[in-house]
Short mmCIF file of the N, C-alpha and C atoms (twelve columns), coordinates in Angstrom:
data_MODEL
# 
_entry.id   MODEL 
# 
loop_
_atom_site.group_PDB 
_atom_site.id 
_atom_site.type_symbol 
_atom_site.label_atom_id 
_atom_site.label_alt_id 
_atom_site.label_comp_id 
_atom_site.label_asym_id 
_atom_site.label_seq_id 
_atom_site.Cartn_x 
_atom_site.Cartn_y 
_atom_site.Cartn_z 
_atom_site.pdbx_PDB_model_num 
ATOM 1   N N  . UNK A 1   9.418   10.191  -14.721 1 
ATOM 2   C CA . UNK A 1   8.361   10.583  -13.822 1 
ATOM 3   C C  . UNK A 1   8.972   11.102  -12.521 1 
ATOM 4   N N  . UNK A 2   8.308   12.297  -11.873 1 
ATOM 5   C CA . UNK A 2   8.699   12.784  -10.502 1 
ATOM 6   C C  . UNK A 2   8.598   12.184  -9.550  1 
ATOM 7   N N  . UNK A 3   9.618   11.467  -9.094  1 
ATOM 8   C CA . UNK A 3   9.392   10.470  -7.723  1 
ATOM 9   C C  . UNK A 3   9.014   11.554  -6.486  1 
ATOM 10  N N  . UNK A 4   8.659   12.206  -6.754  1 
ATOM 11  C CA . UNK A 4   8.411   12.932  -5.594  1 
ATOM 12  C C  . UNK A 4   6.703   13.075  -5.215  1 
ATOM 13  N N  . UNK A 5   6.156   13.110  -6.631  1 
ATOM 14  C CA . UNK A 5   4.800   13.223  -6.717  1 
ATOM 15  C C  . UNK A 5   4.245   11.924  -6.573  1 
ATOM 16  N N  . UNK A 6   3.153   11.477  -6.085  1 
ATOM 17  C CA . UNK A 6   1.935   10.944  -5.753  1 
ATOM 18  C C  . UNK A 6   0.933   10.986  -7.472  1 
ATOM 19  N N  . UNK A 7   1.462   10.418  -8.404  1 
ATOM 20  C CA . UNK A 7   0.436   10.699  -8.953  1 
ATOM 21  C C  . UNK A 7   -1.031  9.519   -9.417  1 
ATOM 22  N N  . UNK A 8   -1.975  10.276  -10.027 1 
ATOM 23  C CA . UNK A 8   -3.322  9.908   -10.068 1 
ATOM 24  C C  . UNK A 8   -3.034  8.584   -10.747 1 
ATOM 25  N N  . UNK A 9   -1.809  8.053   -12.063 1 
ATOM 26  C CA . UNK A 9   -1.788  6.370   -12.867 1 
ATOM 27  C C  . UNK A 9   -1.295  5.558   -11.434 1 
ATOM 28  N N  . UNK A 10  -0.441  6.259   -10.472 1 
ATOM 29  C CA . UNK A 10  0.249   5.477   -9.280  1 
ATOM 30  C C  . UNK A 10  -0.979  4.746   -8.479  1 
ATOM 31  N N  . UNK A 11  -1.534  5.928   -8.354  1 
ATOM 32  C CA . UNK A 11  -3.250  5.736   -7.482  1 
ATOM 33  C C  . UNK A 11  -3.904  4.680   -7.624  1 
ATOM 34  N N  . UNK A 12  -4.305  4.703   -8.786  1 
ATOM 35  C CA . UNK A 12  -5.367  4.055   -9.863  1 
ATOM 36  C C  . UNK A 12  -4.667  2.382   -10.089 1 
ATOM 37  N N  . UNK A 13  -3.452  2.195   -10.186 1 
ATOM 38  C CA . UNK A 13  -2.753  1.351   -10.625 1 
ATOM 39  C C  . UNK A 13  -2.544  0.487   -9.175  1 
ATOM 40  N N  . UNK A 14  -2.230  1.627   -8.210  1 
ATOM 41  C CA . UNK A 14  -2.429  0.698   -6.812  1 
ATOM 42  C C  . UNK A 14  -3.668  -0.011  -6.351  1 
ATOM 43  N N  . UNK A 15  -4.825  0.644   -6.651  1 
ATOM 44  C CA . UNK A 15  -6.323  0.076   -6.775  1 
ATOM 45  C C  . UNK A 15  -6.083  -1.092  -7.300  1 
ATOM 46  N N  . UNK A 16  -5.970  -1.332  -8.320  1 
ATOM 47  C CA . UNK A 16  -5.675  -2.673  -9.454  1 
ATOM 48  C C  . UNK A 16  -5.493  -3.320  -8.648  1 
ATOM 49  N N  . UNK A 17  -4.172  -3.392  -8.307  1 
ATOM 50  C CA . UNK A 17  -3.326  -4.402  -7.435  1 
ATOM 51  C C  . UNK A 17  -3.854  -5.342  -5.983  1 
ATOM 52  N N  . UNK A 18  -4.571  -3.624  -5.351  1 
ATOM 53  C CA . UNK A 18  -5.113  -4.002  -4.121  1 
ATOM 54  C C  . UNK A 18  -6.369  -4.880  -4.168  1 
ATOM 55  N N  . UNK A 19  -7.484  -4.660  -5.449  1 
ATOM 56  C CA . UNK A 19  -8.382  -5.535  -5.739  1 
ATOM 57  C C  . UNK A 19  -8.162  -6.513  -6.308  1 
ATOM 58  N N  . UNK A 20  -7.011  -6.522  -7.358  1 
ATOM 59  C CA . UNK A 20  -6.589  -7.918  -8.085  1 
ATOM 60  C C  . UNK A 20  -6.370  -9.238  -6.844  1 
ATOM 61  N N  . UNK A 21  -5.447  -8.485  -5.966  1 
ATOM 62  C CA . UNK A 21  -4.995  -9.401  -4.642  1 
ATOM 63  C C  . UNK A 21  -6.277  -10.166 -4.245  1 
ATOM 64  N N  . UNK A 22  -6.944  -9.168  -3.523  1 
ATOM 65  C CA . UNK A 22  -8.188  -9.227  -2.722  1 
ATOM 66  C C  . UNK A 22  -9.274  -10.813 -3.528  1 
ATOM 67  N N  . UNK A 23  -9.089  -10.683 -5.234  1 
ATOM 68  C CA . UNK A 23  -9.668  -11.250 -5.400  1 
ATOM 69  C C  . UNK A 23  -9.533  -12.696 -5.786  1 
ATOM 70  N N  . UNK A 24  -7.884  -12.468 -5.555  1 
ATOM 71  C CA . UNK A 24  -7.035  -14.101 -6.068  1 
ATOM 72  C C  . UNK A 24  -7.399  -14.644 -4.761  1 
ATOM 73  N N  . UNK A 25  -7.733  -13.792 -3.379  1 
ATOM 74  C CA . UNK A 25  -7.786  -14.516 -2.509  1 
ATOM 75  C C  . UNK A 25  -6.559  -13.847 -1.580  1 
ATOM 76  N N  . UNK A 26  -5.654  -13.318 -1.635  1 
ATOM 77  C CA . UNK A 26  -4.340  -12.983 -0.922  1 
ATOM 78  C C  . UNK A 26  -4.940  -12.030 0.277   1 
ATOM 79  N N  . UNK A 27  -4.962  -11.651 1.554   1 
ATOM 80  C CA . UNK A 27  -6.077  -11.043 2.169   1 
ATOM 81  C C  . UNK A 27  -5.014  -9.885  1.948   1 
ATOM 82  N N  . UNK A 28  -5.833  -8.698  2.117   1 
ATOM 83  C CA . UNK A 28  -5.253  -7.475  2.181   1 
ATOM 84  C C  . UNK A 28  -5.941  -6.635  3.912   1 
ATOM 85  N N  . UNK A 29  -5.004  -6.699  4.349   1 
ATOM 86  C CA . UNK A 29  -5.911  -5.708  5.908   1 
ATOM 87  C C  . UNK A 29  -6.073  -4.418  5.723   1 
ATOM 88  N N  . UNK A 30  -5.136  -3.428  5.005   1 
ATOM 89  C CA . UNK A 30  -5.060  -2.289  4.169   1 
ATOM 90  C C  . UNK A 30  -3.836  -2.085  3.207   1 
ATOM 91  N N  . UNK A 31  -3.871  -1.164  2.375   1 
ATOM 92  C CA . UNK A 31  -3.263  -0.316  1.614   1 
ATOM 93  C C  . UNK A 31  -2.757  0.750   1.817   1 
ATOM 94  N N  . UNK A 32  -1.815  1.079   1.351   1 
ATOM 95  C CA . UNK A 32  -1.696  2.651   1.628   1 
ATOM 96  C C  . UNK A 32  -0.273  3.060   0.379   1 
ATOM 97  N N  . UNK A 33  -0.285  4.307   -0.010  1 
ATOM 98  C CA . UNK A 33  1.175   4.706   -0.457  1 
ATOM 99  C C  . UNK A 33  1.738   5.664   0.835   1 
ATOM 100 N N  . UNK A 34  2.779   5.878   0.686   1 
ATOM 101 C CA . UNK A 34  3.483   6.339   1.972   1 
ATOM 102 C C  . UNK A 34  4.614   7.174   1.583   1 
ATOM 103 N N  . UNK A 35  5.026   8.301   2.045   1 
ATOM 104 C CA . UNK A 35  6.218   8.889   1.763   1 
ATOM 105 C C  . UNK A 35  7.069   9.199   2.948   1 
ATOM 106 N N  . UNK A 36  8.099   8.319   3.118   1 
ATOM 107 C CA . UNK A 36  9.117   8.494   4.251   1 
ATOM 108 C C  . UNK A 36  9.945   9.481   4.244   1 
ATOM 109 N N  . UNK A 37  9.907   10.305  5.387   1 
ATOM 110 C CA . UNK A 37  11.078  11.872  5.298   1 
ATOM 111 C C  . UNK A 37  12.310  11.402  5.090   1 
ATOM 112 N N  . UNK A 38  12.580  9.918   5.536   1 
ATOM 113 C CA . UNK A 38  13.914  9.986   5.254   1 
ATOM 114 C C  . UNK A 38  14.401  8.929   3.940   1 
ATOM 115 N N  . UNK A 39  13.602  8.242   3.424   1 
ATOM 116 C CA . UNK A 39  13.022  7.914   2.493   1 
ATOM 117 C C  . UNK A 39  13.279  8.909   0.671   1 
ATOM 118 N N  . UNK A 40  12.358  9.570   0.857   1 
ATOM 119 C CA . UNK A 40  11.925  10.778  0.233   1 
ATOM 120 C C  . UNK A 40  11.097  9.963   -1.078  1 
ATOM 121 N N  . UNK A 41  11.209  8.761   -1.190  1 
ATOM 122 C CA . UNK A 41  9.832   7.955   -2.484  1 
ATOM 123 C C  . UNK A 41  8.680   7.479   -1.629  1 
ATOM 124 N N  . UNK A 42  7.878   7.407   -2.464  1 
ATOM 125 C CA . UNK A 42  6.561   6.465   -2.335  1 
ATOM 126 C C  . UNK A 42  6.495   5.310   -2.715  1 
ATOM 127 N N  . UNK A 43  5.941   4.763   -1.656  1 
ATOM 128 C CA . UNK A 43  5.788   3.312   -1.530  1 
ATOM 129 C C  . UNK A 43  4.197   2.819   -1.510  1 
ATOM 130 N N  . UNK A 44  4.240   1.808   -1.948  1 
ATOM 131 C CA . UNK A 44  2.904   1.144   -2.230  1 
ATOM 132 C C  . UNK A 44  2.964   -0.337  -1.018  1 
ATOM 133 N N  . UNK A 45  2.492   0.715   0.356   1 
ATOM 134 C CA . UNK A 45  2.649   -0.880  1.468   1 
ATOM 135 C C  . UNK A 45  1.325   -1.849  1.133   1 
ATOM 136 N N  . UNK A 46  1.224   -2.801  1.042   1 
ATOM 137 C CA . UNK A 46  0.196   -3.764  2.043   1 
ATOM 138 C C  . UNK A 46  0.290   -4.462  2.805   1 
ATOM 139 N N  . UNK A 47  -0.569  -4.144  3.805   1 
ATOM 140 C CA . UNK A 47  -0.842  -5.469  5.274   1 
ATOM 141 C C  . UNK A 47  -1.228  -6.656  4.793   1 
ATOM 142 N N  . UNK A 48  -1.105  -7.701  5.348   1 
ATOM 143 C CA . UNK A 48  -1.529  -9.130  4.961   1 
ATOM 144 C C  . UNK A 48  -1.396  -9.681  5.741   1 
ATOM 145 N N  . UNK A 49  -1.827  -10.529 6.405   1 
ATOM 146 C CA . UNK A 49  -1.441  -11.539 7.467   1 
ATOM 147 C C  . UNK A 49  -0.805  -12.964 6.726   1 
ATOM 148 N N  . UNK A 50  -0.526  -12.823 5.090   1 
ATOM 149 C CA . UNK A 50  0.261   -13.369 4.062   1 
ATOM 150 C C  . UNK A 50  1.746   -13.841 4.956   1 
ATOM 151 N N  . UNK A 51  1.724   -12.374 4.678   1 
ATOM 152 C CA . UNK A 51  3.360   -12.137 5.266   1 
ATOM 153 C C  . UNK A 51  3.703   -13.085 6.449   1 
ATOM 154 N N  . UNK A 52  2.913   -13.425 7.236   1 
ATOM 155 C CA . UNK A 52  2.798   -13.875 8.572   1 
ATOM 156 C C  . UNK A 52  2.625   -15.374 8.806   1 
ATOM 157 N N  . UNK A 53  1.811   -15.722 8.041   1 
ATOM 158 C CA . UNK A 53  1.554   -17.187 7.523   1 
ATOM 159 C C  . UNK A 53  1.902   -17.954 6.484   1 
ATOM 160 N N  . UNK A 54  2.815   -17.264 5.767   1 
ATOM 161 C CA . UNK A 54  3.080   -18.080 4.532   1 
ATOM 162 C C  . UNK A 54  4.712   -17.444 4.048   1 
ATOM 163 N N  . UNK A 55  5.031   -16.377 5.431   1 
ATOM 164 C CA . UNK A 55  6.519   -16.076 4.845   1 
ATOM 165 C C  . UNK A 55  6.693   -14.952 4.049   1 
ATOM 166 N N  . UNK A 56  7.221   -13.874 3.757   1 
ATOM 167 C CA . UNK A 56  8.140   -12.891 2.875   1 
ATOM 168 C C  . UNK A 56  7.683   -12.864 1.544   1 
ATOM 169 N N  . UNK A 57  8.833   -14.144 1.176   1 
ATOM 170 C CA . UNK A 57  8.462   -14.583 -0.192  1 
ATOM 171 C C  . UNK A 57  7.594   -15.074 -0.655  1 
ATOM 172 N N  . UNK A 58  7.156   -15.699 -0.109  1 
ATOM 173 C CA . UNK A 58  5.715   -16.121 -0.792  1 
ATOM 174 C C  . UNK A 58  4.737   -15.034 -1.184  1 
ATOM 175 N N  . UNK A 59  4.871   -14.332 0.412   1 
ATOM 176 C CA . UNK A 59  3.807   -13.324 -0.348  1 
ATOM 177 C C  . UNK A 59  4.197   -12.559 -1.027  1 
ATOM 178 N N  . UNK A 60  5.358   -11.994 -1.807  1 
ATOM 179 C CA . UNK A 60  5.792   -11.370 -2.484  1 
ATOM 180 C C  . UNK A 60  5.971   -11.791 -4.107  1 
ATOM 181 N N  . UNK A 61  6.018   -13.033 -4.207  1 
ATOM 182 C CA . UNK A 61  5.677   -13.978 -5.125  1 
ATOM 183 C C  . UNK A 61  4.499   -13.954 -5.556  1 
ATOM 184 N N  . UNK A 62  3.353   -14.094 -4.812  1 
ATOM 185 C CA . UNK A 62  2.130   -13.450 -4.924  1 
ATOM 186 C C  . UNK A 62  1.344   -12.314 -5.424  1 
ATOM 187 N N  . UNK A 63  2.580   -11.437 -4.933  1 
ATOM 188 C CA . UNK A 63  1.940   -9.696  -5.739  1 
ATOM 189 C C  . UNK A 63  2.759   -9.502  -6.895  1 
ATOM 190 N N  . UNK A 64  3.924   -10.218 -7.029  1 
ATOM 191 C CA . UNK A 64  4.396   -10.277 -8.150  1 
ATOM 192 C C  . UNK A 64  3.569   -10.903 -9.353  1 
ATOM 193 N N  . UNK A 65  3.176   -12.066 -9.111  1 
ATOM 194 C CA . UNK A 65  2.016   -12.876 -10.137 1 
ATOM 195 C C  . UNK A 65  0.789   -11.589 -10.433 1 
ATOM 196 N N  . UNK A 66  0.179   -11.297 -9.350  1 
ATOM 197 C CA . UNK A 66  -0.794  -10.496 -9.890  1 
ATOM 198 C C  . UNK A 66  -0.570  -9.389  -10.305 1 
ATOM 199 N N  . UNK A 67  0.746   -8.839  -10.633 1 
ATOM 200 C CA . UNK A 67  1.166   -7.511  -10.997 1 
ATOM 201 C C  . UNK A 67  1.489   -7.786  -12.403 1 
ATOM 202 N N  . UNK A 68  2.074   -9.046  -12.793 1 
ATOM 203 C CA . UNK A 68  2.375   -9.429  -14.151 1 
ATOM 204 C C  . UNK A 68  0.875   -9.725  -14.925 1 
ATOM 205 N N  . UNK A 69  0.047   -9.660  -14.035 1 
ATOM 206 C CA . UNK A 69  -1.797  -10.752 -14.950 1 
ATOM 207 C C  . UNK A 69  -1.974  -9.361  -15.261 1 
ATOM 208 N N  . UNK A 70  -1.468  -8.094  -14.360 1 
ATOM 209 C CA . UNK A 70  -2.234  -6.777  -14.668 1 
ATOM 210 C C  . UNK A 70  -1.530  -6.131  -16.188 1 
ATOM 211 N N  . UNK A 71  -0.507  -6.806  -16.644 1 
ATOM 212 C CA . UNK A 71  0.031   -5.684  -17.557 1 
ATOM 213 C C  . UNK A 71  1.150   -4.851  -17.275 1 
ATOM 214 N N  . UNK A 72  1.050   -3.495  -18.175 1 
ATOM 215 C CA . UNK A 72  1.817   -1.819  -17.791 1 
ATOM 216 C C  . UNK A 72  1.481   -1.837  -16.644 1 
ATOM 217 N N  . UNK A 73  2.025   -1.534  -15.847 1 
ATOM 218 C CA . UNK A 73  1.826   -0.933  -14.583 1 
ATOM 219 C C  . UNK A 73  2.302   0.629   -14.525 1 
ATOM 220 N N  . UNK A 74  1.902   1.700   -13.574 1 
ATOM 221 C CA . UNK A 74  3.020   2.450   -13.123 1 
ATOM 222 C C  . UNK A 74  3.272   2.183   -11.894 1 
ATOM 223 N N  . UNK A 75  3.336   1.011   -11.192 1 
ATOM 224 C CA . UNK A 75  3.989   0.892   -10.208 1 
ATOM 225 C C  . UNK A 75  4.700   -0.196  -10.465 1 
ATOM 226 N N  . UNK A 76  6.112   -0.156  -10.042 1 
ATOM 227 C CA . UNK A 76  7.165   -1.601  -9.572  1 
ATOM 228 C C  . UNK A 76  6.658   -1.856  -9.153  1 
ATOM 229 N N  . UNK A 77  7.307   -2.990  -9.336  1 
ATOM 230 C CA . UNK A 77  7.450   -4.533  -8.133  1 
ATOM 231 C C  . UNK A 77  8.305   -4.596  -7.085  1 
ATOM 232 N N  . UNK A 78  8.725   -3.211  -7.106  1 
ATOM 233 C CA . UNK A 78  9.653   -2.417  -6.100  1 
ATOM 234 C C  . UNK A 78  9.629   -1.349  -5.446  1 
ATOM 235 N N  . UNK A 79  8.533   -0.875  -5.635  1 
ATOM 236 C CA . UNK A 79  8.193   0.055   -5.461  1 
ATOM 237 C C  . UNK A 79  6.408   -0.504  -4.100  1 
ATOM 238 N N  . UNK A 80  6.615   -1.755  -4.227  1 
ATOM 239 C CA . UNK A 80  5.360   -2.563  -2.868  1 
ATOM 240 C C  . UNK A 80  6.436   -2.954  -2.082  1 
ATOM 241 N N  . UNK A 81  6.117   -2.555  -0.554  1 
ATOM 242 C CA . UNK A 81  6.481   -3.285  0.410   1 
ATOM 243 C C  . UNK A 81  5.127   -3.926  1.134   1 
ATOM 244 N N  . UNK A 82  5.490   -5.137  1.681   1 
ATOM 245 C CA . UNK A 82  4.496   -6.152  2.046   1 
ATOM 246 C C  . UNK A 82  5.257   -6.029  3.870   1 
ATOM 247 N N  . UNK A 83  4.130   -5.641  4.564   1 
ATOM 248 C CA . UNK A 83  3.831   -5.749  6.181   1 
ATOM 249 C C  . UNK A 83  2.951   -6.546  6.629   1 
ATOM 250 N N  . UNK A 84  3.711   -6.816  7.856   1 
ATOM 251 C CA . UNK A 84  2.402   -7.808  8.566   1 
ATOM 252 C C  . UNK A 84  1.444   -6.965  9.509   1 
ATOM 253 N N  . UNK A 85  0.088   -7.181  9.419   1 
ATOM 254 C CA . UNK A 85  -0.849  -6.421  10.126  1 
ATOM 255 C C  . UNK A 85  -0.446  -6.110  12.025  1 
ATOM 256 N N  . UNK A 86  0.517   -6.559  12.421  1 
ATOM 257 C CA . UNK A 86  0.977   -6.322  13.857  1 
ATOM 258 C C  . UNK A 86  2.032   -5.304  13.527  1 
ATOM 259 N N  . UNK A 87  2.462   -4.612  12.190  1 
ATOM 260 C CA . UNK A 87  3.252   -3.912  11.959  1 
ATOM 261 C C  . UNK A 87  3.225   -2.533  13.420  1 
ATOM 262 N N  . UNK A 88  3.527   -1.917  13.484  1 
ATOM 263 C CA . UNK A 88  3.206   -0.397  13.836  1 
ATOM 264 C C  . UNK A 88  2.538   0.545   13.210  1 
ATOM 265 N N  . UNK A 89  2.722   0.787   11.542  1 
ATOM 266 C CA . UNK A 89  2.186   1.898   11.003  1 
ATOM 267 C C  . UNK A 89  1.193   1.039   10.199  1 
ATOM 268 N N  . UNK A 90  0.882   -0.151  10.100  1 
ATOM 269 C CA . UNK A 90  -0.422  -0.928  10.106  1 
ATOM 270 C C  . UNK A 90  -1.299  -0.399  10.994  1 
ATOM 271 N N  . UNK A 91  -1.023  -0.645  12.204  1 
ATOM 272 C CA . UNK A 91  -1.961  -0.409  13.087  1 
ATOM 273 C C  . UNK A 91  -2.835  1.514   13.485  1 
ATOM 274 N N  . UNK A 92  -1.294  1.964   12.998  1 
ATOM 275 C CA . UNK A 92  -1.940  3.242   12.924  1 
ATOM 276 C C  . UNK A 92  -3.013  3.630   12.050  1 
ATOM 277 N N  . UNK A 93  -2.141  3.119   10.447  1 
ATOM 278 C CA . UNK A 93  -3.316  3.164   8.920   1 
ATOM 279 C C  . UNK A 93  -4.958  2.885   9.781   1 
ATOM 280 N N  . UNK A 94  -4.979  1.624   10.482  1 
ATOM 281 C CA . UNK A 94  -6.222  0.847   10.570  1 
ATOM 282 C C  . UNK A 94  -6.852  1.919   11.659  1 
ATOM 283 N N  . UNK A 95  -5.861  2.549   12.337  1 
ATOM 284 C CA . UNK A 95  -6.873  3.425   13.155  1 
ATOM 285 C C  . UNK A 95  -7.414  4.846   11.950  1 
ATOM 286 N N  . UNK A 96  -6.590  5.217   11.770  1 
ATOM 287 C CA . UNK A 96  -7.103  6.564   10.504  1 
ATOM 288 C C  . UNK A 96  -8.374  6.090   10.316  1 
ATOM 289 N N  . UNK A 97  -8.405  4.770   9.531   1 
ATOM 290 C CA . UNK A 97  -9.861  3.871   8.589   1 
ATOM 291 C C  . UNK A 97  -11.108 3.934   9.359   1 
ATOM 292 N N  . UNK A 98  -10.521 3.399   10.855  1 
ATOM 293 C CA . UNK A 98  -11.879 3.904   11.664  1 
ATOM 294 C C  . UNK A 98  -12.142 4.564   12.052  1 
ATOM 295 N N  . UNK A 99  -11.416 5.653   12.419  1 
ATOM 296 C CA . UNK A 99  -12.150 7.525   12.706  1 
ATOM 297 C C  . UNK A 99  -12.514 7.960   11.350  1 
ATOM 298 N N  . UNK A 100 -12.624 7.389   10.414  1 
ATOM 299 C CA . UNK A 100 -12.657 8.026   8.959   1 
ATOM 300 C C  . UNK A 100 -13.559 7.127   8.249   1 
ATOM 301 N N  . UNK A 101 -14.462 6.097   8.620   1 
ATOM 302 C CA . UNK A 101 -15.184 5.290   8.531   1 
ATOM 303 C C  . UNK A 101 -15.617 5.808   7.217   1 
ATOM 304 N N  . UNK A 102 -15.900 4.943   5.893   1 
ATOM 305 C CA . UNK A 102 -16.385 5.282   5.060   1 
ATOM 306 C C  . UNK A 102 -15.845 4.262   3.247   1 
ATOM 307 N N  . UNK A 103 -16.303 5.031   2.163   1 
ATOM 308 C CA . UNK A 103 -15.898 4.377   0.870   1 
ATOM 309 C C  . UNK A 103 -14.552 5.283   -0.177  1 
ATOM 310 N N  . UNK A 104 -14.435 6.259   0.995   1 
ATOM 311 C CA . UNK A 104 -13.313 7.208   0.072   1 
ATOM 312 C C  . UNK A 104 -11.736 6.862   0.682   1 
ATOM 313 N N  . UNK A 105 -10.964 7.381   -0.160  1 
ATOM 314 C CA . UNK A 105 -9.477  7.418   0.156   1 
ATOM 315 C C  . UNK A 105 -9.778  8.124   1.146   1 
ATOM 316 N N  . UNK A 106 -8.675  8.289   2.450   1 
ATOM 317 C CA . UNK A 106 -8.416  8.818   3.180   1 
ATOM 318 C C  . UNK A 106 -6.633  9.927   2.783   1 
ATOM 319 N N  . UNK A 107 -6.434  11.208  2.659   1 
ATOM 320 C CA . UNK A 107 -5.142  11.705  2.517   1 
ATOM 321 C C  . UNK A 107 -4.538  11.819  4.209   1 
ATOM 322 N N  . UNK A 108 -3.670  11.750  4.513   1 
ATOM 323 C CA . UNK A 108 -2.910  11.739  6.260   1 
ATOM 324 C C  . UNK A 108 -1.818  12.496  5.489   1 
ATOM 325 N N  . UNK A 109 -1.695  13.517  6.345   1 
ATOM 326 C CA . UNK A 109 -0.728  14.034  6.270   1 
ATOM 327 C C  . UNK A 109 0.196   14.582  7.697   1 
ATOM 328 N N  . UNK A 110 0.049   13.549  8.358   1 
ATOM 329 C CA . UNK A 110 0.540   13.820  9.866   1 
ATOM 330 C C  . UNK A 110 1.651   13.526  9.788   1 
ATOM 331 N N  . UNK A 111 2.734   13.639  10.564  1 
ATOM 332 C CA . UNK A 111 4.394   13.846  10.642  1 
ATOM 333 C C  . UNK A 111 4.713   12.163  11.251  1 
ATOM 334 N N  . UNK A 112 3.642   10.882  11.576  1 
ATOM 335 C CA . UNK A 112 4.377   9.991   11.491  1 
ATOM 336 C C  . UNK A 112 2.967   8.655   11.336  1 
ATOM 337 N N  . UNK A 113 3.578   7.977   10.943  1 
ATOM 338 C CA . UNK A 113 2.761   7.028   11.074  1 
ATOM 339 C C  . UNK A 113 3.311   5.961   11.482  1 
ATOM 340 N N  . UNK A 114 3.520   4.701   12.624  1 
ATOM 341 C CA . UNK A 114 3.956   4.264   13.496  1 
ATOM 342 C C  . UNK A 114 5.298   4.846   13.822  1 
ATOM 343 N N  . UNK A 115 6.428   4.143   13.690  1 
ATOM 344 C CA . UNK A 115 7.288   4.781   14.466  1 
ATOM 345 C C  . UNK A 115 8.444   5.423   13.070  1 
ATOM 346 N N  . UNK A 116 7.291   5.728   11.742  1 
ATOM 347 C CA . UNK A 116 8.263   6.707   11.066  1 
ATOM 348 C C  . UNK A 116 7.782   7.912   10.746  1 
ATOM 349 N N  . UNK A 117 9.102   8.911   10.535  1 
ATOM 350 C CA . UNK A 117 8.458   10.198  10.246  1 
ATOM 351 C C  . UNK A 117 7.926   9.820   8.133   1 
ATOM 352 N N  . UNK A 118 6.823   10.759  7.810   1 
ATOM 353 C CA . UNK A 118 6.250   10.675  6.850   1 
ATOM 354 C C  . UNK A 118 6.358   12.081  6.195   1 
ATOM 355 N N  . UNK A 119 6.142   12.654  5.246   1 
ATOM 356 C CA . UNK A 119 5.723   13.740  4.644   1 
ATOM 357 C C  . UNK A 119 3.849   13.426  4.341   1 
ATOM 358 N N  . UNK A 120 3.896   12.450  3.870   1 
ATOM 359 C CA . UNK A 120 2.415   12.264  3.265   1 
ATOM 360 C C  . UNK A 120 2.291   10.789  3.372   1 
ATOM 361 N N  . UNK A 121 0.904   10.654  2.986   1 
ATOM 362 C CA . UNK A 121 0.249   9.086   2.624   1 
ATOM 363 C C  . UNK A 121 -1.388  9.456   1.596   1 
ATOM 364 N N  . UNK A 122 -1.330  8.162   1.738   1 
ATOM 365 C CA . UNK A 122 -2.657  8.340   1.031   1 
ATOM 366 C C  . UNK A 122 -3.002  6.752   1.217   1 
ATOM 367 N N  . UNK A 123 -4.273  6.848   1.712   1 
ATOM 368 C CA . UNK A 123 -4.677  5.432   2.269   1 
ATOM 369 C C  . UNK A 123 -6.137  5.192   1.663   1 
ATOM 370 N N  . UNK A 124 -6.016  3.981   1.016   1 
ATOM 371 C CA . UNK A 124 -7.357  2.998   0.007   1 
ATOM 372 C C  . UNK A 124 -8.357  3.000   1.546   1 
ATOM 373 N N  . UNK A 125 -9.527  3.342   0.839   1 
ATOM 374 C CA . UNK A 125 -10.955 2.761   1.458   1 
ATOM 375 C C  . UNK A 125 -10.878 1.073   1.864   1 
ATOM 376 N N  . UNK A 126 -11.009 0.669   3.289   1 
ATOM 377 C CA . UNK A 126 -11.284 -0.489  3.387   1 
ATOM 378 C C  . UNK A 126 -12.165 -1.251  2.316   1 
ATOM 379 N N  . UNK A 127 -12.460 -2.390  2.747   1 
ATOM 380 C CA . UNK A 127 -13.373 -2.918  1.486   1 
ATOM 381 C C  . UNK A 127 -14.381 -3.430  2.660   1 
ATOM 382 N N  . UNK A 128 -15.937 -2.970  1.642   1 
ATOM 383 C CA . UNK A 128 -16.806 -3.074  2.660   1 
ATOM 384 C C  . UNK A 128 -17.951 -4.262  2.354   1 
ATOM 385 N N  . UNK A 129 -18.157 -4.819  3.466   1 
ATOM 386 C CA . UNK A 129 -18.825 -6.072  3.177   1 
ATOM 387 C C  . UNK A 129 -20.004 -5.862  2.347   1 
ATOM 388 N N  . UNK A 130 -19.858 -6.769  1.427   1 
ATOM 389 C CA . UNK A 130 -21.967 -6.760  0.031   1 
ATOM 390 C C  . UNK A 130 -23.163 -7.243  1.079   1 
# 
């Protein structure tokens, strides 16, 4: 597969993950895939305040469990990095979400998102209260 591309099983498969979490209970603040210029792959971040309260590993232990309940994946288990919501490009994602208020993906394609340069992103719809 083209590590270069963003594609639609990556997408779809990150959904999984981000709702599987959401529903074991693991909080998610957002999602996003991300492509670093200097980087040059995509990454599957999530915010958590996990990370923050319960440590690294744990929460990584965590998305690992629910990545194994899911099956095939096309995403690693290496391919998620886990941030804490005081991150920098957390805080940016969360601003995009609210000038962009709504139930759709958001695409960003601005040259940084906190203090890295990006080529692209693609950022999950918050989850909106029933």
């Amino acid at each position: 597969m083209d590590k270069d591309t963003l594609v639609e099983k990556q997408i779809n498969d990150g959904a999984k993950i981000v709702e599987k979490l959401r529903e074991s209970g693991f909080d998610v603040a957002a999602a996003w895939w991300m492509k670093s210029s200097e980087e040059g792959l995509w990454f599957l971040y999530i915010a958590s305040k996990e990370v923050d309260e319960k440590g690294i590993k744990a929460a990584y232990r965590a998305v690992t469990t629910v990545m194994h309940g899911l099956g095939q994946l096309w995403v690693d288990r290496f391919e998620v990095k886990l941030v804490s919501p005081d991150n920098p490009i957390t805080k940016d994602v969360l601003d995009i979400l609210a000038r962009c208020p709504g139930t759709l993906a958001t695409r960003y394609g601005g040259k940084k998102l906190g203090n890295v340069s990006i080529d692209d992103s693609y950022i999950y719809p918050p989850v909106v209260p029933a």
